[in-house]
PDB file of C-alpha atoms in Angstrom:
ATOM      1  CA  UNK A 891       0.000   0.000   0.000  1.00  0.00           C
ATOM      2  CA  UNK A 892       1.447   3.356  -1.051  1.00  0.00           C
ATOM      3  CA  UNK A 893       0.677   6.399   1.051  1.00  0.00           C
ATOM      4  CA  UNK A 894       0.560   9.309  -1.380  1.00  0.00           C
ATOM      5  CA  UNK A 895       1.514  12.667   0.018  1.00  0.00           C
ATOM      6  CA  UNK A 896       3.906  11.111   2.543  1.00  0.00           C
ATOM      7  CA  UNK A 897       7.078  13.171   2.917  1.00  0.00           C
ATOM      8  CA  UNK A 898      10.245  11.192   3.613  1.00  0.00           C
ATOM      9  CA  UNK A 899      12.974  13.081   5.436  1.00  0.00           C
ATOM     10  CA  UNK A 900      16.506  11.703   5.476  1.00  0.00           C
ATOM     11  CA  UNK A 901      17.646  11.860   9.089  1.00  0.00           C
ATOM     12  CA  UNK A 902      20.110   9.009   8.791  1.00  0.00           C
ATOM     13  CA  UNK A 903      23.761   8.413   8.139  1.00  0.00           C
ATOM     14  CA  UNK A 904      23.845  10.167   4.757  1.00  0.00           C
ATOM     15  CA  UNK A 905      23.493  13.712   6.146  1.00  0.00           C
ATOM     16  CA  UNK A 906      25.769  15.944   4.081  1.00  0.00           C
ATOM     17  CA  UNK A 907      27.242  17.795   7.058  1.00  0.00           C
ATOM     18  CA  UNK A 908      28.761  14.599   8.469  1.00  0.00           C
ATOM     19  CA  UNK A 909      32.266  13.536   7.507  1.00  0.00           C
ATOM     20  CA  UNK A 910      32.670  10.389   5.445  1.00  0.00           C
ATOM     21  CA  UNK A 911      34.388   7.302   6.881  1.00  0.00           C
ATOM     22  CA  UNK A 912      35.367   4.384   4.631  1.00  0.00           C
ATOM     23  CA  UNK A 913      35.476   0.963   6.292  1.00  0.00           C
ATOM     24  CA  UNK A 914      37.561  -1.604   4.388  1.00  0.00           C
ATOM     25  CA  UNK A 915      37.176  -5.058   5.927  1.00  0.00           C
ATOM     26  CA  UNK A 916      36.124  -8.443   4.564  1.00  0.00           C
ATOM     27  CA  UNK A 917      33.974  -9.285   7.608  1.00  0.00           C
ATOM     28  CA  UNK A 918      30.351  -8.139   7.437  1.00  0.00           C
ATOM     29  CA  UNK A 919      30.101  -8.335  11.238  1.00  0.00           C
ATOM     30  CA  UNK A 920      32.848  -5.693  11.603  1.00  0.00           C
ATOM     31  CA  UNK A 921      30.980  -3.368   9.235  1.00  0.00           C
ATOM     32  CA  UNK A 922      27.819  -3.833  11.275  1.00  0.00           C
ATOM     33  CA  UNK A 923      29.519  -3.119  14.615  1.00  0.00           C
ATOM     34  CA  UNK A 924      31.296  -0.059  13.220  1.00  0.00           C
ATOM     35  CA  UNK A 925      28.151   1.245  11.562  1.00  0.00           C
ATOM     36  CA  UNK A 926      26.275   0.978  14.861  1.00  0.00           C
ATOM     37  CA  UNK A 927      29.107   2.774  16.679  1.00  0.00           C
ATOM     38  CA  UNK A 928      29.577   5.561  14.112  1.00  0.00           C
ATOM     39  CA  UNK A 929      26.269   6.212  12.338  1.00  0.00           C
ATOM     40  CA  UNK A 930      25.233   9.092  14.602  1.00  0.00           C
ATOM     41  CA  UNK A 931      28.369  11.109  13.871  1.00  0.00           C
ATOM     42  CA  UNK A 932      29.596  10.083  10.412  1.00  0.00           C
ATOM     43  CA  UNK A 933      28.501   9.037   6.941  1.00  0.00           C
ATOM     44  CA  UNK A 934      29.783   5.534   6.295  1.00  0.00           C
ATOM     45  CA  UNK A 935      30.866   3.669   3.175  1.00  0.00           C
ATOM     46  CA  UNK A 936      31.823  -0.001   3.132  1.00  0.00           C
ATOM     47  CA  UNK A 937      34.285  -1.973   1.031  1.00  0.00           C
ATOM     48  CA  UNK A 938      34.926  -5.685   1.466  1.00  0.00           C
ATOM     49  CA  UNK A 939      38.422  -5.955  -0.020  1.00  0.00           C
ATOM     50  CA  UNK A 940      41.414  -3.721  -0.621  1.00  0.00           C
ATOM     51  CA  UNK A 941      40.790  -3.170  -4.328  1.00  0.00           C
ATOM     52  CA  UNK A 942      37.215  -2.032  -3.714  1.00  0.00           C
ATOM     53  CA  UNK A 943      38.454   0.167  -0.864  1.00  0.00           C
ATOM     54  CA  UNK A 944      41.078   1.895  -3.010  1.00  0.00           C
ATOM     55  CA  UNK A 945      38.535   2.501  -5.782  1.00  0.00           C
ATOM     56  CA  UNK A 946      35.973   3.952  -3.347  1.00  0.00           C
ATOM     57  CA  UNK A 947      38.594   6.139  -1.682  1.00  0.00           C
ATOM     58  CA  UNK A 948      39.621   7.616  -5.029  1.00  0.00           C
ATOM     59  CA  UNK A 949      35.984   8.315  -5.963  1.00  0.00           C
ATOM     60  CA  UNK A 950      34.745   9.655  -2.611  1.00  0.00           C
ATOM     61  CA  UNK A 951      37.830  11.038  -0.789  1.00  0.00           C
ATOM     62  CA  UNK A 952      36.690  10.138   2.740  1.00  0.00           C
ATOM     63  CA  UNK A 953      37.883  11.984   5.846  1.00  0.00           C
ATOM     64  CA  UNK A 954      39.356   8.722   7.184  1.00  0.00           C
ATOM     65  CA  UNK A 955      39.800   5.091   6.157  1.00  0.00           C
ATOM     66  CA  UNK A 956      39.574   2.152   8.559  1.00  0.00           C
ATOM     67  CA  UNK A 957      41.619  -0.603   6.867  1.00  0.00           C
ATOM     68  CA  UNK A 958      41.844  -4.273   7.808  1.00  0.00           C
ATOM     69  CA  UNK A 959      45.165  -5.999   7.167  1.00  0.00           C
ATOM     70  CA  UNK A 960      44.091  -9.460   6.018  1.00  0.00           C
ATOM     71  CA  UNK A 961      41.626  -9.370   3.100  1.00  0.00           C
ATOM     72  CA  UNK A 962      41.063 -11.162  -0.192  1.00  0.00           C
ATOM     73  CA  UNK A 963      42.182  -9.724  -3.531  1.00  0.00           C
ATOM     74  CA  UNK A 964      44.337  -6.848  -2.241  1.00  0.00           C
ATOM     75  CA  UNK A 965      45.290  -6.889   1.434  1.00  0.00           C
ATOM     76  CA  UNK A 966      45.600  -3.885   3.708  1.00  0.00           C
ATOM     77  CA  UNK A 967      49.350  -3.379   3.283  1.00  0.00           C
ATOM     78  CA  UNK A 968      49.131  -3.195  -0.503  1.00  0.00           C
ATOM     79  CA  UNK A 969      46.019  -0.983  -0.345  1.00  0.00           C
ATOM     80  CA  UNK A 970      47.824   1.455   1.979  1.00  0.00           C
ATOM     81  CA  UNK A 971      50.677   1.756  -0.523  1.00  0.00           C
ATOM     82  CA  UNK A 972      48.308   2.226  -3.463  1.00  0.00           C
ATOM     83  CA  UNK A 973      46.502   5.000  -1.579  1.00  0.00           C
ATOM     84  CA  UNK A 974      49.824   6.629  -0.676  1.00  0.00           C
ATOM     85  CA  UNK A 975      51.008   6.509  -4.293  1.00  0.00           C
ATOM     86  CA  UNK A 976      47.874   8.250  -5.593  1.00  0.00           C
ATOM     87  CA  UNK A 977      47.912  12.080  -5.293  1.00  0.00           C
ATOM     88  CA  UNK A 978      44.130  12.084  -4.818  1.00  0.00           C
ATOM     89  CA  UNK A 979      44.276   9.869  -1.719  1.00  0.00           C
ATOM     90  CA  UNK A 980      47.729  10.245  -0.192  1.00  0.00           C
ATOM     91  CA  UNK A 981      46.615  12.737   2.453  1.00  0.00           C
ATOM     92  CA  UNK A 982      43.669  10.641   3.703  1.00  0.00           C
ATOM     93  CA  UNK A 983      44.523   9.274   7.161  1.00  0.00           C
ATOM     94  CA  UNK A 984      44.299   5.499   7.498  1.00  0.00           C
ATOM     95  CA  UNK A 985      43.744   3.572  10.709  1.00  0.00           C
ATOM     96  CA  UNK A 986      44.987  -0.016  10.416  1.00  0.00           C
ATOM     97  CA  UNK A 987      42.872  -2.716  12.044  1.00  0.00           C
ATOM     98  CA  UNK A 988      43.782  -6.321  12.712  1.00  0.00           C
ATOM     99  CA  UNK A 989      42.887  -9.210  14.965  1.00  0.00           C
ATOM    100  CA  UNK A 990      46.560 -10.211  14.937  1.00  0.00           C
ATOM    101  CA  UNK A 991      48.922  -8.721  17.462  1.00  0.00           C
ATOM    102  CA  UNK A 992      50.894  -5.756  16.200  1.00  0.00           C
ATOM    103  CA  UNK A 993      54.513  -6.736  16.653  1.00  0.00           C
ATOM    104  CA  UNK A 994      57.224  -4.090  16.619  1.00  0.00           C
ATOM    105  CA  UNK A 995      58.344  -4.842  13.044  1.00  0.00           C
ATOM    106  CA  UNK A 996      54.782  -4.497  11.710  1.00  0.00           C
ATOM    107  CA  UNK A 997      54.242  -1.240  13.569  1.00  0.00           C
ATOM    108  CA  UNK A 998      57.562   0.139  12.293  1.00  0.00           C
ATOM    109  CA  UNK A 999      56.750  -0.905   8.722  1.00  0.00           C
ATOM    110  CA  UNK A1000      53.372   0.807   8.862  1.00  0.00           C
ATOM    111  CA  UNK A1001      54.625   3.894  10.707  1.00  0.00           C
ATOM    112  CA  UNK A1002      56.922   4.475   7.744  1.00  0.00           C
ATOM    113  CA  UNK A1003      53.816   4.975   5.602  1.00  0.00           C
ATOM    114  CA  UNK A1004      52.932   8.684   5.886  1.00  0.00           C
ATOM    115  CA  UNK A1005      49.189   8.099   5.546  1.00  0.00           C
ATOM    116  CA  UNK A1006      48.968   5.580   8.427  1.00  0.00           C
ATOM    117  CA  UNK A1007      47.615   7.570  11.358  1.00  0.00           C
ATOM    118  CA  UNK A1008      46.960   4.860  13.916  1.00  0.00           C
ATOM    119  CA  UNK A1009      46.294   1.259  14.842  1.00  0.00           C
ATOM    120  CA  UNK A1010      43.161  -0.439  16.157  1.00  0.00           C
ATOM    121  CA  UNK A1011      43.399  -3.987  17.494  1.00  0.00           C
ATOM    122  CA  UNK A1012      40.326  -6.197  17.099  1.00  0.00           C
ATOM    123  CA  UNK A1013      38.206  -6.693  19.092  1.00  0.00           C
ATOM    124  CA  UNK A1014      37.719  -3.050  20.048  1.00  0.00           C
ATOM    125  CA  UNK A1015      35.290  -1.086  22.156  1.00  0.00           C
ATOM    126  CA  UNK A1016      32.964   1.359  20.394  1.00  0.00           C
ATOM    127  CA  UNK A1017      34.133   4.125  22.729  1.00  0.00           C
ATOM    128  CA  UNK A1018      37.773   3.545  21.724  1.00  0.00           C
ATOM    129  CA  UNK A1019      36.841   3.475  18.038  1.00  0.00           C
ATOM    130  CA  UNK A1020      34.968   6.800  18.248  1.00  0.00           C
ATOM    131  CA  UNK A1021      37.795   8.420  20.219  1.00  0.00           C
ATOM    132  CA  UNK A1022      40.486   7.256  17.779  1.00  0.00           C
ATOM    133  CA  UNK A1023      38.496   8.417  14.748  1.00  0.00           C
ATOM    134  CA  UNK A1024      37.674  11.811  16.271  1.00  0.00           C
ATOM    135  CA  UNK A1025      41.250  12.523  17.334  1.00  0.00           C
ATOM    136  CA  UNK A1026      42.712  11.302  14.023  1.00  0.00           C
ATOM    137  CA  UNK A1027      40.388  13.473  11.932  1.00  0.00           C
ATOM    138  CA  UNK A1028      41.057  16.471  14.180  1.00  0.00           C
ATOM    139  CA  UNK A1029      44.844  16.037  13.787  1.00  0.00           C
ATOM    140  CA  UNK A1030      44.579  15.693  10.019  1.00  0.00           C
ATOM    141  CA  UNK A1031      42.582  18.897   9.480  1.00  0.00           C
ATOM    142  CA  UNK A1032      44.608  21.661   7.891  1.00  0.00           C
ATOM    143  CA  UNK A1033      45.206  24.564  10.242  1.00  0.00           C
ATOM    144  CA  UNK A1034      43.118  27.601   9.463  1.00  0.00           C
TER     145      UNK A1034
END
């Protein structure tokens, strides 16, 4: 049944005044948890592998990318380098996520990438995720 004359107002996650976050992870459950944690404050795009994530980042230029390490097709490490090599995406901060422990050599390798702004071990608390995203975006804003 169609209700003619009904006005639909978008009050959801697509509000234009919210910054865009790109989540790149092959696990649908992670997308769901992050969406629930972030939808009030950010617009959210999802990609399920590194190649899709790089393509979406180039097209949409999000304020921040949350990037898993282990994914099919192109993994997180390669995606980070592709984003760094592209002038359109090299300044987008990336937060690396993984369920694996970050050993010192991995952290050093990723810290050498100028667009890697932080690390988020899985599992994470929603409060920690929101704090990390907010502080990372604030640090990456150009000074006025």
